[in-house]
Amino acid sequence: PGLENTRFDAVQVADPWMKVKSESTEQLYYIPDHSLFTAQADSIWFKDQFTFVRQNDSLNIINTEKKIFKVASTDQIQIISTASKLTHLLIQTKGNLKLYNAATGKLEISGAYQSLLPVSNSFMIFRKKEKYGIQNFNGKIIVPPVYDAILYKNNWFSLMQKQKFGAYLPVRKKLIKPEFDANLIIQPMGKIFARKNNHWGILNESYSASRVKFIFDDLKPVGDSLLLARKDKRWQLISAINNKVLLDEITDWYQADAPERIIIKKSGRFGLLGNTAGIIKPTVYQEILWWTEGQTILFMGILSVNEYINTCEYFTKSGTLLRSFNIEKSKTELIICDN
């Protein structure tokens, strides 16, 4: 209302805002109540659910709830969204950083930081004097700024100091000091694997390297509760829950063209692993093949009956047998090529 029959040079809508331009000025309207929000501006633009209004040397940043953040035109501005979709505005003014909750307008943190990076609803990584630390949104320092780098992934922090690696575990409120040669591997079930002197080991509850046997040449986590560990050119399938060896003398393995499926080889025979199911098929097959049909994946296992006959089994990724038939060994390759 009130804009009927009004001519504009340009109109742009970014709900709930509308920008109109006529001659050398721009105006901003709030669509829900048809009100004129900004009568005159040098420029108006939209980005990431924010509206930016520049007038002379000042800049206003407006969220969808009409909250205004006033900044100078020389300030540096960064929009940060965490994995939980909580959005922040980071404004740098003459060496001082201010972090705002973009939805409420609340000033969360202010101080002489080199950088601030919210990574969750509880924590942020900060940098002071070229070193990194961790603090909460109340400004309480959880991990002091003494580290060369800090990364956040899967609800834990990786710490690096003097080319050594450690971790901070927020749920356990536990700091593992950097004394390892590579990033730790932390499974959802809680097991922690560390590398030292070119070998891997499983950390115990003390999280100290002094009580760990570093005996594995390589590690491959399989889902939440299993682990493939290589020692002396052979792999073992280990339970990450109780460290029990479920299968040993595995000579090779490779990822199947299916999520969470691994084909293993032992004594010249093949089997199938699942990230959560464990051993789906034992290592009894001469060969295991797979192919996809749309969103479906099927496996074919070949068993030797005698020197003349093979058995071909078709099964799903969960191991459910769909079909089984015998075929002359000389014709097995024809079946494989046809598939």
Coordinates of N, CA and C in Angstrom, one line a residue, residues 115-194:
S115 N 41.9 -14.4 15.6 CA 40.8 -15.1 14.9 C 39.9 -15.8 15.9
L116 N 38.7 -16.0 15.5 CA 37.7 -16.7 16.3 C 36.9 -17.6 15.4
L117 N 36.7 -18.9 15.7 CA 36.0 -19.8 14.9 C 35.0 -20.6 15.7
P118 N 33.7 -20.3 15.8 CA 32.8 -21.2 16.5 C 32.7 -22.5 15.7
V119 N 32.7 -23.6 16.4 CA 32.7 -24.9 15.8 C 31.5 -25.7 16.3
S120 N 30.8 -25.2 17.3 CA 29.6 -25.9 17.8 C 28.8 -24.9 18.7
N121 N 27.7 -25.3 19.3 CA 27.0 -24.4 20.1 C 27.7 -24.2 21.5
S122 N 28.8 -24.9 21.7 CA 29.4 -24.7 23.0 C 30.9 -24.2 22.9
F123 N 31.6 -24.5 21.8 CA 33.0 -24.2 21.8 C 33.4 -23.3 20.6
M124 N 34.5 -22.6 20.7 CA 35.1 -22.0 19.6 C 36.6 -22.1 19.7
I125 N 37.3 -22.1 18.5 CA 38.7 -22.1 18.5 C 39.2 -20.6 18.3
F126 N 40.1 -20.2 19.1 CA 40.6 -18.8 19.0 C 42.1 -18.8 18.8
R127 N 42.6 -17.7 18.3 CA 44.1 -17.5 18.1 C 44.6 -16.2 18.7
K128 N 45.6 -16.3 19.5 CA 46.3 -15.2 20.1 C 47.8 -15.4 20.0
K129 N 48.5 -14.4 19.6 CA 50.0 -14.4 19.4 C 50.4 -15.6 18.7
E130 N 49.7 -15.9 17.6 CA 50.0 -17.0 16.6 C 49.8 -18.4 17.2
K131 N 49.2 -18.5 18.4 CA 48.9 -19.8 19.0 C 47.4 -20.0 19.1
Y132 N 47.0 -21.3 19.1 CA 45.5 -21.6 19.1 C 45.1 -22.2 20.5
G133 N 43.9 -21.9 20.9 CA 43.3 -22.5 22.1 C 41.8 -22.7 21.8
I134 N 41.1 -23.2 22.9 CA 39.7 -23.5 22.9 C 39.0 -22.8 24.0
Q135 N 37.9 -22.1 23.8 CA 37.1 -21.5 24.8 C 35.6 -21.7 24.6
N136 N 34.8 -21.5 25.6 CA 33.4 -21.6 25.4 C 32.8 -20.2 25.1
F137 N 31.5 -20.1 25.0 CA 30.9 -18.8 24.6 C 30.8 -17.9 25.8
N138 N 31.1 -18.3 27.0 CA 31.2 -17.4 28.1 C 32.6 -16.8 28.2
G139 N 33.5 -17.2 27.3 CA 34.9 -16.7 27.4 C 35.8 -17.5 28.2
K140 N 35.3 -18.6 28.9 CA 36.2 -19.4 29.7 C 37.1 -20.2 28.8
I141 N 38.4 -20.2 29.1 CA 39.4 -20.9 28.3 C 39.4 -22.4 28.8
I142 N 39.1 -23.2 27.8 CA 39.1 -24.7 28.1 C 40.5 -25.3 27.8
V143 N 41.1 -24.9 26.7 CA 42.4 -25.3 26.4 C 43.2 -24.0 26.1
P144 N 44.4 -23.8 26.8 CA 45.1 -22.6 26.6 C 45.7 -22.4 25.2
P145 N 46.0 -21.2 24.8 CA 46.5 -21.0 23.4 C 48.0 -21.2 23.3
V146 N 48.4 -22.5 23.3 CA 49.8 -22.9 23.2 C 50.1 -23.8 22.0
Y147 N 49.0 -24.0 21.2 CA 49.2 -25.0 20.1 C 49.4 -24.4 18.8
D148 N 50.1 -25.1 17.9 CA 50.4 -24.6 16.5 C 49.1 -24.7 15.6
A149 N 48.3 -25.6 15.9 CA 47.1 -25.8 15.1 C 46.0 -26.6 15.9
I150 N 44.8 -26.3 15.7 CA 43.7 -27.1 16.3 C 42.6 -27.3 15.2
L151 N 42.2 -28.5 15.1 CA 41.1 -28.8 14.2 C 39.9 -29.5 15.0
Y152 N 38.7 -29.3 14.5 CA 37.5 -29.9 15.2 C 36.9 -30.8 14.2
K153 N 36.6 -32.0 14.7 CA 35.9 -33.0 13.8 C 35.2 -34.0 14.7
N154 N 34.0 -34.4 14.3 CA 33.2 -35.5 15.0 C 33.2 -35.3 16.5
N155 N 33.0 -34.1 17.0 CA 32.8 -33.7 18.4 C 34.1 -33.9 19.3
W156 N 35.3 -33.8 18.6 CA 36.5 -33.8 19.4 C 37.5 -32.9 18.6
F157 N 38.6 -32.4 19.4 CA 39.5 -31.5 18.8 C 40.9 -32.2 18.6
S158 N 41.5 -32.0 17.5 CA 42.9 -32.5 17.3 C 43.8 -31.4 17.5
L159 N 44.9 -31.6 18.3 CA 45.8 -30.6 18.7 C 47.2 -30.9 18.1
M160 N 47.9 -29.9 17.6 CA 49.2 -30.1 17.1 C 50.2 -29.1 17.8
Q161 N 51.3 -29.6 18.3 CA 52.3 -28.8 18.9 C 53.7 -29.4 18.6
K162 N 54.5 -28.6 18.0 CA 55.9 -29.0 17.6 C 55.9 -30.3 16.8
Q163 N 54.9 -30.4 15.9 CA 54.8 -31.5 14.9 C 54.4 -32.8 15.6
K164 N 53.9 -32.7 16.9 CA 53.3 -33.8 17.6 C 51.8 -33.6 17.7
F165 N 51.0 -34.7 17.9 CA 49.6 -34.6 17.9 C 49.0 -35.2 19.2
G166 N 47.9 -34.5 19.6 CA 47.2 -34.9 20.8 C 45.7 -34.6 20.5
A167 N 44.9 -34.5 21.6 CA 43.5 -34.3 21.4 C 42.9 -33.7 22.6
Y168 N 41.7 -33.1 22.5 CA 40.9 -32.7 23.6 C 39.5 -33.3 23.3
L169 N 39.0 -34.0 24.4 CA 37.7 -34.7 24.3 C 36.7 -34.0 25.1
P170 N 35.8 -33.2 24.6 CA 34.9 -32.4 25.4 C 34.0 -33.2 26.3
V171 N 33.5 -34.4 25.7 CA 32.5 -35.2 26.5 C 33.2 -35.7 27.7
R172 N 34.4 -36.1 27.6 CA 35.2 -36.7 28.8 C 35.9 -35.6 29.5
K173 N 36.0 -34.4 29.0 CA 36.8 -33.3 29.5 C 38.2 -33.8 29.8
K174 N 38.8 -34.4 28.7 CA 40.1 -35.0 28.8 C 41.0 -34.4 27.8
L175 N 42.2 -34.0 28.2 CA 43.2 -33.5 27.3 C 44.3 -34.6 27.2
I176 N 44.5 -35.0 25.9 CA 45.6 -35.9 25.6 C 46.8 -35.1 25.0
K177 N 47.9 -35.1 25.8 CA 49.0 -34.2 25.4 C 49.6 -34.6 24.1
P178 N 50.1 -33.7 23.3 CA 50.7 -34.0 22.0 C 52.0 -34.7 22.1
E179 N 52.0 -36.0 21.9 CA 53.2 -36.8 21.9 C 53.2 -37.9 20.9
F180 N 52.3 -37.8 19.9 CA 52.1 -38.8 18.9 C 52.5 -38.3 17.5
D181 N 52.8 -39.2 16.6 CA 53.3 -38.8 15.3 C 52.3 -38.5 14.2
A182 N 51.0 -38.7 14.5 CA 49.9 -38.5 13.5 C 48.7 -38.2 14.3
N183 N 47.7 -37.7 13.5 CA 46.4 -37.4 14.1 C 45.8 -38.7 14.8
L184 N 45.2 -38.6 15.9 CA 44.6 -39.8 16.6 C 43.4 -40.2 15.7
I185 N 43.1 -41.5 15.9 CA 41.8 -42.1 15.3 C 40.9 -42.4 16.5
I186 N 39.8 -41.8 16.5 CA 38.8 -41.9 17.6 C 37.5 -42.5 17.1
Q187 N 37.2 -43.7 17.5 CA 36.0 -44.3 17.0 C 34.8 -43.9 17.9
P188 N 33.6 -43.9 17.4 CA 32.4 -43.6 18.2 C 32.2 -44.4 19.4
M189 N 32.7 -45.7 19.4 CA 32.6 -46.5 20.6 C 33.5 -46.1 21.7
G190 N 34.4 -45.2 21.4 CA 35.3 -44.6 22.4 C 36.8 -45.0 22.3
K191 N 37.1 -46.0 21.5 CA 38.5 -46.5 21.4 C 39.3 -45.4 20.7
I192 N 40.5 -45.2 21.2 CA 41.4 -44.2 20.6 C 42.7 -44.9 20.1
F193 N 43.1 -44.6 18.9 CA 44.3 -45.3 18.3 C 45.3 -44.2 18.0
A194 N 46.6 -44.4 18.3 CA 47.6 -43.4 18.2 C 48.9 -44.1 17.5

